GROMACS .gro file of C-alpha atoms in nm:
model
  283
    1UNK     CA    1   0.192   1.297  -0.335
    2UNK     CA    2   0.027   1.058  -0.072
    3UNK     CA    3   0.245   0.898   0.162
    4UNK     CA    4   0.198   0.524   0.105
    5UNK     CA    5   0.415   0.397   0.356
    6UNK     CA    6   0.209   0.185   0.612
    7UNK     CA    7   0.269   0.274   0.981
    8UNK     CA    8   0.121   0.043   1.237
    9UNK     CA    9  -0.009   0.259   1.523
   10UNK     CA   10   0.033   0.192   1.883
   11UNK     CA   11  -0.275   0.163   2.119
   12UNK     CA   12  -0.215   0.506   2.240
   13UNK     CA   13  -0.193   0.672   1.907
   14UNK     CA   14  -0.538   0.545   1.780
   15UNK     CA   15  -0.815   0.775   1.710
   16UNK     CA   16  -1.177   0.726   1.618
   17UNK     CA   17  -1.095   0.724   1.255
   18UNK     CA   18  -0.841   0.446   1.276
   19UNK     CA   19  -0.938   0.105   1.134
   20UNK     CA   20  -1.030  -0.120   1.435
   21UNK     CA   21  -1.117   0.160   1.669
   22UNK     CA   22  -1.394   0.278   1.434
   23UNK     CA   23  -1.560  -0.059   1.451
   24UNK     CA   24  -1.498  -0.105   1.810
   25UNK     CA   25  -1.662   0.229   1.913
   26UNK     CA   26  -1.956   0.155   1.682
   27UNK     CA   27  -1.999  -0.194   1.855
   28UNK     CA   28  -2.237   0.009   2.076
   29UNK     CA   29  -2.572   0.003   1.920
   30UNK     CA   30  -2.700   0.327   2.078
   31UNK     CA   31  -2.382   0.501   1.940
   32UNK     CA   32  -2.451   0.343   1.604
   33UNK     CA   33  -2.806   0.447   1.588
   34UNK     CA   34  -2.722   0.802   1.686
   35UNK     CA   35  -2.448   0.849   1.420
   36UNK     CA   36  -2.697   0.714   1.158
   37UNK     CA   37  -2.972   0.941   1.242
   38UNK     CA   38  -2.741   1.232   1.273
   39UNK     CA   39  -2.600   1.179   0.924
   40UNK     CA   40  -2.876   1.028   0.716
   41UNK     CA   41  -3.172   1.216   0.889
   42UNK     CA   42  -3.358   0.880   0.906
   43UNK     CA   43  -3.524   0.730   1.238
   44UNK     CA   44  -3.371   0.408   1.337
   45UNK     CA   45  -3.627   0.216   1.522
   46UNK     CA   46  -3.468  -0.099   1.584
   47UNK     CA   47  -3.091  -0.214   1.542
   48UNK     CA   48  -2.987  -0.568   1.525
   49UNK     CA   49  -2.655  -0.595   1.694
   50UNK     CA   50  -2.403  -0.426   1.446
   51UNK     CA   51  -2.193  -0.682   1.258
   52UNK     CA   52  -1.843  -0.555   1.238
   53UNK     CA   53  -1.645  -0.601   0.922
   54UNK     CA   54  -1.912  -0.828   0.781
   55UNK     CA   55  -1.787  -1.039   0.491
   56UNK     CA   56  -2.023  -1.095   0.187
   57UNK     CA   57  -1.889  -1.350  -0.086
   58UNK     CA   58  -2.192  -1.504  -0.245
   59UNK     CA   59  -1.970  -1.749  -0.456
   60UNK     CA   60  -1.623  -1.897  -0.403
   61UNK     CA   61  -1.509  -1.747  -0.725
   62UNK     CA   62  -1.634  -1.398  -0.694
   63UNK     CA   63  -1.473  -1.104  -0.504
   64UNK     CA   64  -1.629  -1.055  -0.179
   65UNK     CA   65  -1.659  -0.732   0.029
   66UNK     CA   66  -1.564  -0.672   0.393
   67UNK     CA   67  -1.803  -0.404   0.518
   68UNK     CA   68  -1.691  -0.176   0.827
   69UNK     CA   69  -2.027  -0.168   1.008
   70UNK     CA   70  -2.330  -0.345   0.876
   71UNK     CA   71  -2.660  -0.242   1.054
   72UNK     CA   72  -3.005  -0.401   0.995
   73UNK     CA   73  -3.289  -0.206   1.107
   74UNK     CA   74  -3.647  -0.349   1.084
   75UNK     CA   75  -3.701  -0.198   0.745
   76UNK     CA   76  -3.360  -0.078   0.625
   77UNK     CA   77  -2.996  -0.199   0.587
   78UNK     CA   78  -2.718   0.062   0.650
   79UNK     CA   79  -2.348   0.012   0.559
   80UNK     CA   80  -2.119   0.262   0.736
   81UNK     CA   81  -1.770   0.287   0.607
   82UNK     CA   82  -1.500   0.527   0.711
   83UNK     CA   83  -1.212   0.621   0.467
   84UNK     CA   84  -0.903   0.802   0.635
   85UNK     CA   85  -0.710   0.822   0.312
   86UNK     CA   86  -0.815   0.909  -0.042
   87UNK     CA   87  -1.005   0.618  -0.212
   88UNK     CA   88  -0.984   0.525  -0.555
   89UNK     CA   89  -1.290   0.445  -0.778
   90UNK     CA   90  -1.519   0.519  -0.480
   91UNK     CA   91  -1.821   0.536  -0.700
   92UNK     CA   92  -1.771   0.191  -0.847
   93UNK     CA   93  -1.687   0.067  -0.499
   94UNK     CA   94  -2.041   0.190  -0.373
   95UNK     CA   95  -2.190   0.014  -0.677
   96UNK     CA   96  -2.040  -0.309  -0.594
   97UNK     CA   97  -2.124  -0.283  -0.230
   98UNK     CA   98  -2.484  -0.221  -0.312
   99UNK     CA   99  -2.505  -0.522  -0.533
  100UNK     CA  100  -2.351  -0.738  -0.269
  101UNK     CA  101  -2.579  -0.609  -0.003
  102UNK     CA  102  -2.892  -0.678  -0.218
  103UNK     CA  103  -2.766  -1.033  -0.289
  104UNK     CA  104  -2.713  -1.106   0.084
  105UNK     CA  105  -3.031  -0.954   0.202
  106UNK     CA  106  -3.278  -1.124  -0.033
  107UNK     CA  107  -3.315  -1.489   0.034
  108UNK     CA  108  -3.376  -1.744  -0.239
  109UNK     CA  109  -3.731  -1.748  -0.336
  110UNK     CA  110  -3.811  -1.399  -0.208
  111UNK     CA  111  -3.970  -1.139  -0.416
  112UNK     CA  112  -3.786  -0.814  -0.521
  113UNK     CA  113  -4.064  -0.620  -0.332
  114UNK     CA  114  -3.916  -0.766  -0.005
  115UNK     CA  115  -3.582  -0.571  -0.070
  116UNK     CA  116  -3.531  -0.349   0.237
  117UNK     CA  117  -3.446   0.023   0.190
  118UNK     CA  118  -3.062   0.044   0.185
  119UNK     CA  119  -2.814   0.311   0.257
  120UNK     CA  120  -2.447   0.322   0.182
  121UNK     CA  121  -2.273   0.570   0.406
  122UNK     CA  122  -1.916   0.677   0.364
  123UNK     CA  123  -1.743   0.910   0.595
  124UNK     CA  124  -1.432   1.045   0.430
  125UNK     CA  125  -1.149   1.249   0.588
  126UNK     CA  126  -1.063   1.388   0.242
  127UNK     CA  127  -1.289   1.520  -0.041
  128UNK     CA  128  -1.325   1.216  -0.274
  129UNK     CA  129  -1.458   1.419  -0.573
  130UNK     CA  130  -1.259   1.631  -0.806
  131UNK     CA  131  -1.318   1.808  -1.147
  132UNK     CA  132  -1.136   1.740  -1.461
  133UNK     CA  133  -0.871   1.994  -1.348
  134UNK     CA  134  -0.808   1.803  -1.029
  135UNK     CA  135  -0.982   2.060  -0.804
  136UNK     CA  136  -1.215   1.950  -0.513
  137UNK     CA  137  -1.562   2.041  -0.551
  138UNK     CA  138  -1.558   2.105  -0.168
  139UNK     CA  139  -1.918   2.004  -0.069
  140UNK     CA  140  -1.945   1.866   0.303
  141UNK     CA  141  -2.202   1.601   0.177
  142UNK     CA  142  -2.272   1.425  -0.147
  143UNK     CA  143  -2.601   1.237  -0.186
  144UNK     CA  144  -2.672   1.011  -0.469
  145UNK     CA  145  -2.996   0.858  -0.578
  146UNK     CA  146  -3.101   0.709  -0.903
  147UNK     CA  147  -3.290   0.972  -1.130
  148UNK     CA  148  -3.444   0.980  -1.457
  149UNK     CA  149  -3.231   1.204  -1.688
  150UNK     CA  150  -3.515   1.287  -1.929
  151UNK     CA  151  -3.747   1.383  -1.624
  152UNK     CA  152  -3.598   1.425  -1.270
  153UNK     CA  153  -3.954   1.398  -1.138
  154UNK     CA  154  -3.965   1.031  -1.226
  155UNK     CA  155  -3.872   0.836  -0.936
  156UNK     CA  156  -3.700   0.486  -0.999
  157UNK     CA  157  -3.802   0.401  -0.637
  158UNK     CA  158  -3.547   0.138  -0.589
  159UNK     CA  159  -3.514   0.245  -0.221
  160UNK     CA  160  -3.138   0.269  -0.241
  161UNK     CA  161  -2.925   0.573  -0.149
  162UNK     CA  162  -2.561   0.652  -0.140
  163UNK     CA  163  -2.439   0.930   0.095
  164UNK     CA  164  -2.076   1.048   0.128
  165UNK     CA  165  -1.945   1.297   0.374
  166UNK     CA  166  -1.629   1.494   0.327
  167UNK     CA  167  -1.488   1.586   0.667
  168UNK     CA  168  -1.239   1.830   0.516
  169UNK     CA  169  -1.523   2.051   0.430
  170UNK     CA  170  -1.665   2.070   0.794
  171UNK     CA  171  -1.691   2.444   0.767
  172UNK     CA  172  -1.940   2.437   0.489
  173UNK     CA  173  -2.200   2.221   0.668
  174UNK     CA  174  -2.513   2.396   0.750
  175UNK     CA  175  -2.646   2.175   1.002
  176UNK     CA  176  -2.445   2.240   1.345
  177UNK     CA  177  -2.451   1.879   1.454
  178UNK     CA  178  -2.310   1.753   1.134
  179UNK     CA  179  -2.053   2.032   1.134
  180UNK     CA  180  -1.948   1.937   1.460
  181UNK     CA  181  -1.912   1.561   1.389
  182UNK     CA  182  -1.712   1.635   1.058
  183UNK     CA  183  -1.480   1.868   1.273
  184UNK     CA  184  -1.433   1.581   1.497
  185UNK     CA  185  -1.343   1.351   1.225
  186UNK     CA  186  -1.116   1.590   1.047
  187UNK     CA  187  -0.919   1.724   1.350
  188UNK     CA  188  -0.990   1.467   1.633
  189UNK     CA  189  -1.091   1.741   1.857
  190UNK     CA  190  -1.444   1.678   2.000
  191UNK     CA  191  -1.505   2.039   2.099
  192UNK     CA  192  -1.829   2.112   2.285
  193UNK     CA  193  -2.046   1.865   2.088
  194UNK     CA  194  -2.196   1.614   2.310
  195UNK     CA  195  -2.181   1.342   2.062
  196UNK     CA  196  -1.838   1.400   1.965
  197UNK     CA  197  -1.722   1.397   2.315
  198UNK     CA  198  -1.882   1.080   2.380
  199UNK     CA  199  -1.705   0.928   2.080
  200UNK     CA  200  -1.389   1.056   2.207
  201UNK     CA  201  -1.442   0.926   2.565
  202UNK     CA  202  -1.537   0.575   2.417
  203UNK     CA  203  -1.210   0.575   2.225
  204UNK     CA  204  -1.007   0.640   2.545
  205UNK     CA  205  -1.205   0.378   2.725
  206UNK     CA  206  -1.156   0.125   2.445
  207UNK     CA  207  -0.791   0.172   2.463
  208UNK     CA  208  -0.793   0.035   2.822
  209UNK     CA  209  -1.001  -0.264   2.736
  210UNK     CA  210  -0.762  -0.568   2.764
  211UNK     CA  211  -0.969  -0.761   2.505
  212UNK     CA  212  -0.919  -0.477   2.236
  213UNK     CA  213  -0.553  -0.459   2.335
  214UNK     CA  214  -0.517  -0.826   2.281
  215UNK     CA  215  -0.710  -0.836   1.962
  216UNK     CA  216  -0.567  -0.508   1.804
  217UNK     CA  217  -0.226  -0.679   1.707
  218UNK     CA  218  -0.420  -0.950   1.518
  219UNK     CA  219  -0.668  -0.720   1.359
  220UNK     CA  220  -0.687  -0.759   0.977
  221UNK     CA  221  -0.613  -0.467   0.763
  222UNK     CA  222  -0.806  -0.321   0.480
  223UNK     CA  223  -0.727  -0.364   0.108
  224UNK     CA  224  -0.533  -0.034   0.078
  225UNK     CA  225  -0.328  -0.104   0.388
  226UNK     CA  226  -0.230  -0.450   0.230
  227UNK     CA  227  -0.117  -0.271  -0.083
  228UNK     CA  228   0.074  -0.009   0.117
  229UNK     CA  229   0.252  -0.286   0.307
  230UNK     CA  230   0.339  -0.462  -0.021
  231UNK     CA  231   0.476  -0.143  -0.156
  232UNK     CA  232   0.692  -0.088   0.152
  233UNK     CA  233   0.853  -0.416   0.079
  234UNK     CA  234   0.910  -0.331  -0.286
  235UNK     CA  235   0.688  -0.625  -0.386
  236UNK     CA  236   0.401  -0.454  -0.563
  237UNK     CA  237   0.637  -0.264  -0.782
  238UNK     CA  238   0.823  -0.586  -0.870
  239UNK     CA  239   0.511  -0.751  -0.996
  240UNK     CA  240   0.412  -0.459  -1.206
  241UNK     CA  241   0.761  -0.432  -1.382
  242UNK     CA  242   0.794  -0.806  -1.407
  243UNK     CA  243   1.120  -0.817  -1.215
  244UNK     CA  244   1.258  -0.894  -0.867
  245UNK     CA  245   1.014  -1.122  -0.687
  246UNK     CA  246   0.713  -1.299  -0.828
  247UNK     CA  247   0.360  -1.305  -0.732
  248UNK     CA  248   0.390  -1.619  -0.513
  249UNK     CA  249   0.679  -1.438  -0.322
  250UNK     CA  250   0.432  -1.148  -0.269
  251UNK     CA  251   0.163  -1.388  -0.135
  252UNK     CA  252   0.402  -1.587   0.085
  253UNK     CA  253   0.529  -1.265   0.238
  254UNK     CA  254   0.207  -1.146   0.316
  255UNK     CA  255   0.078  -1.473   0.472
  256UNK     CA  256   0.397  -1.486   0.687
  257UNK     CA  257   0.344  -1.111   0.808
  258UNK     CA  258  -0.040  -1.206   0.855
  259UNK     CA  259  -0.146  -0.910   0.670
  260UNK     CA  260  -0.509  -0.947   0.585
  261UNK     CA  261  -0.747  -1.224   0.469
  262UNK     CA  262  -0.670  -1.476   0.196
  263UNK     CA  263  -0.905  -1.279  -0.036
  264UNK     CA  264  -0.696  -0.955   0.027
  265UNK     CA  265  -0.385  -1.122  -0.043
  266UNK     CA  266  -0.497  -1.281  -0.359
  267UNK     CA  267  -0.594  -0.932  -0.474
  268UNK     CA  268  -0.266  -0.777  -0.366
  269UNK     CA  269  -0.069  -1.052  -0.526
  270UNK     CA  270  -0.287  -1.099  -0.855
  271UNK     CA  271  -0.309  -1.471  -0.768
  272UNK     CA  272  -0.606  -1.693  -0.773
  273UNK     CA  273  -0.773  -1.763  -0.439
  274UNK     CA  274  -0.719  -2.120  -0.482
  275UNK     CA  275  -0.337  -2.080  -0.504
  276UNK     CA  276  -0.337  -1.863  -0.187
  277UNK     CA  277  -0.496  -2.131   0.000
  278UNK     CA  278  -0.251  -2.400  -0.115
  279UNK     CA  279   0.027  -2.167  -0.028
  280UNK     CA  280  -0.120  -2.100   0.315
  281UNK     CA  281  -0.156  -2.481   0.363
  282UNK     CA  282   0.205  -2.528   0.266
  283UNK     CA  283   0.317  -2.282   0.524
   0.00000   0.00000   0.00000
């Protein structure tokens, strides 16, 4: 059973796969481009400065998304996500991310033909796909594109692709560079691979950065971390069972602990965003 207790790591404990450190290291455009080229096998000819944890919420009432690393090339958009723990409904998550990215990238009045090629790239430490018996498929990489069931040769040509890497199966990767990178993700050991060693060195350098050290304590946590913290306090179970503390108690506790954005707290407490904003103002 997965351990859902949230443990806040010290700076010294952080690795490349930790939330915050991953974004900080990929703040380097050259590193971003090299990672994308290695994992997606596409040439990145130009990178706008990576937007870390980009938030997309087209409408006040819609559920927004917060992307780990959002890169815009001259002719493509790439969202890079890292998952250190098993992720539920990963397929539906990628579907929603894709829709939000398309809405964000196509300005009002533009034609559909102006949509850029898009990639959603997930790097997972654990295999996200299992068969009906709960056995992992064990592939190091899963690539998904829309295809015609009646005739696979028919191409929808929507220019979207979802690539999901499973670091736990690094031994099965045929490409030596990908195998070395997935080994680093899985074990935190860079080995002899030059790119992995540079990533490891950047992690250590980042730990010494005073701005990063100052910001780390206040860094927002992702949705699952919020849920973990709520479970640790015995709050989430209380909501589900209709006992103990109410939904507003959950929101107030999370607001006081400064765990996450108001959108994330609304999701964790099952309250409308408007009510979370009212509670925050009252505090």
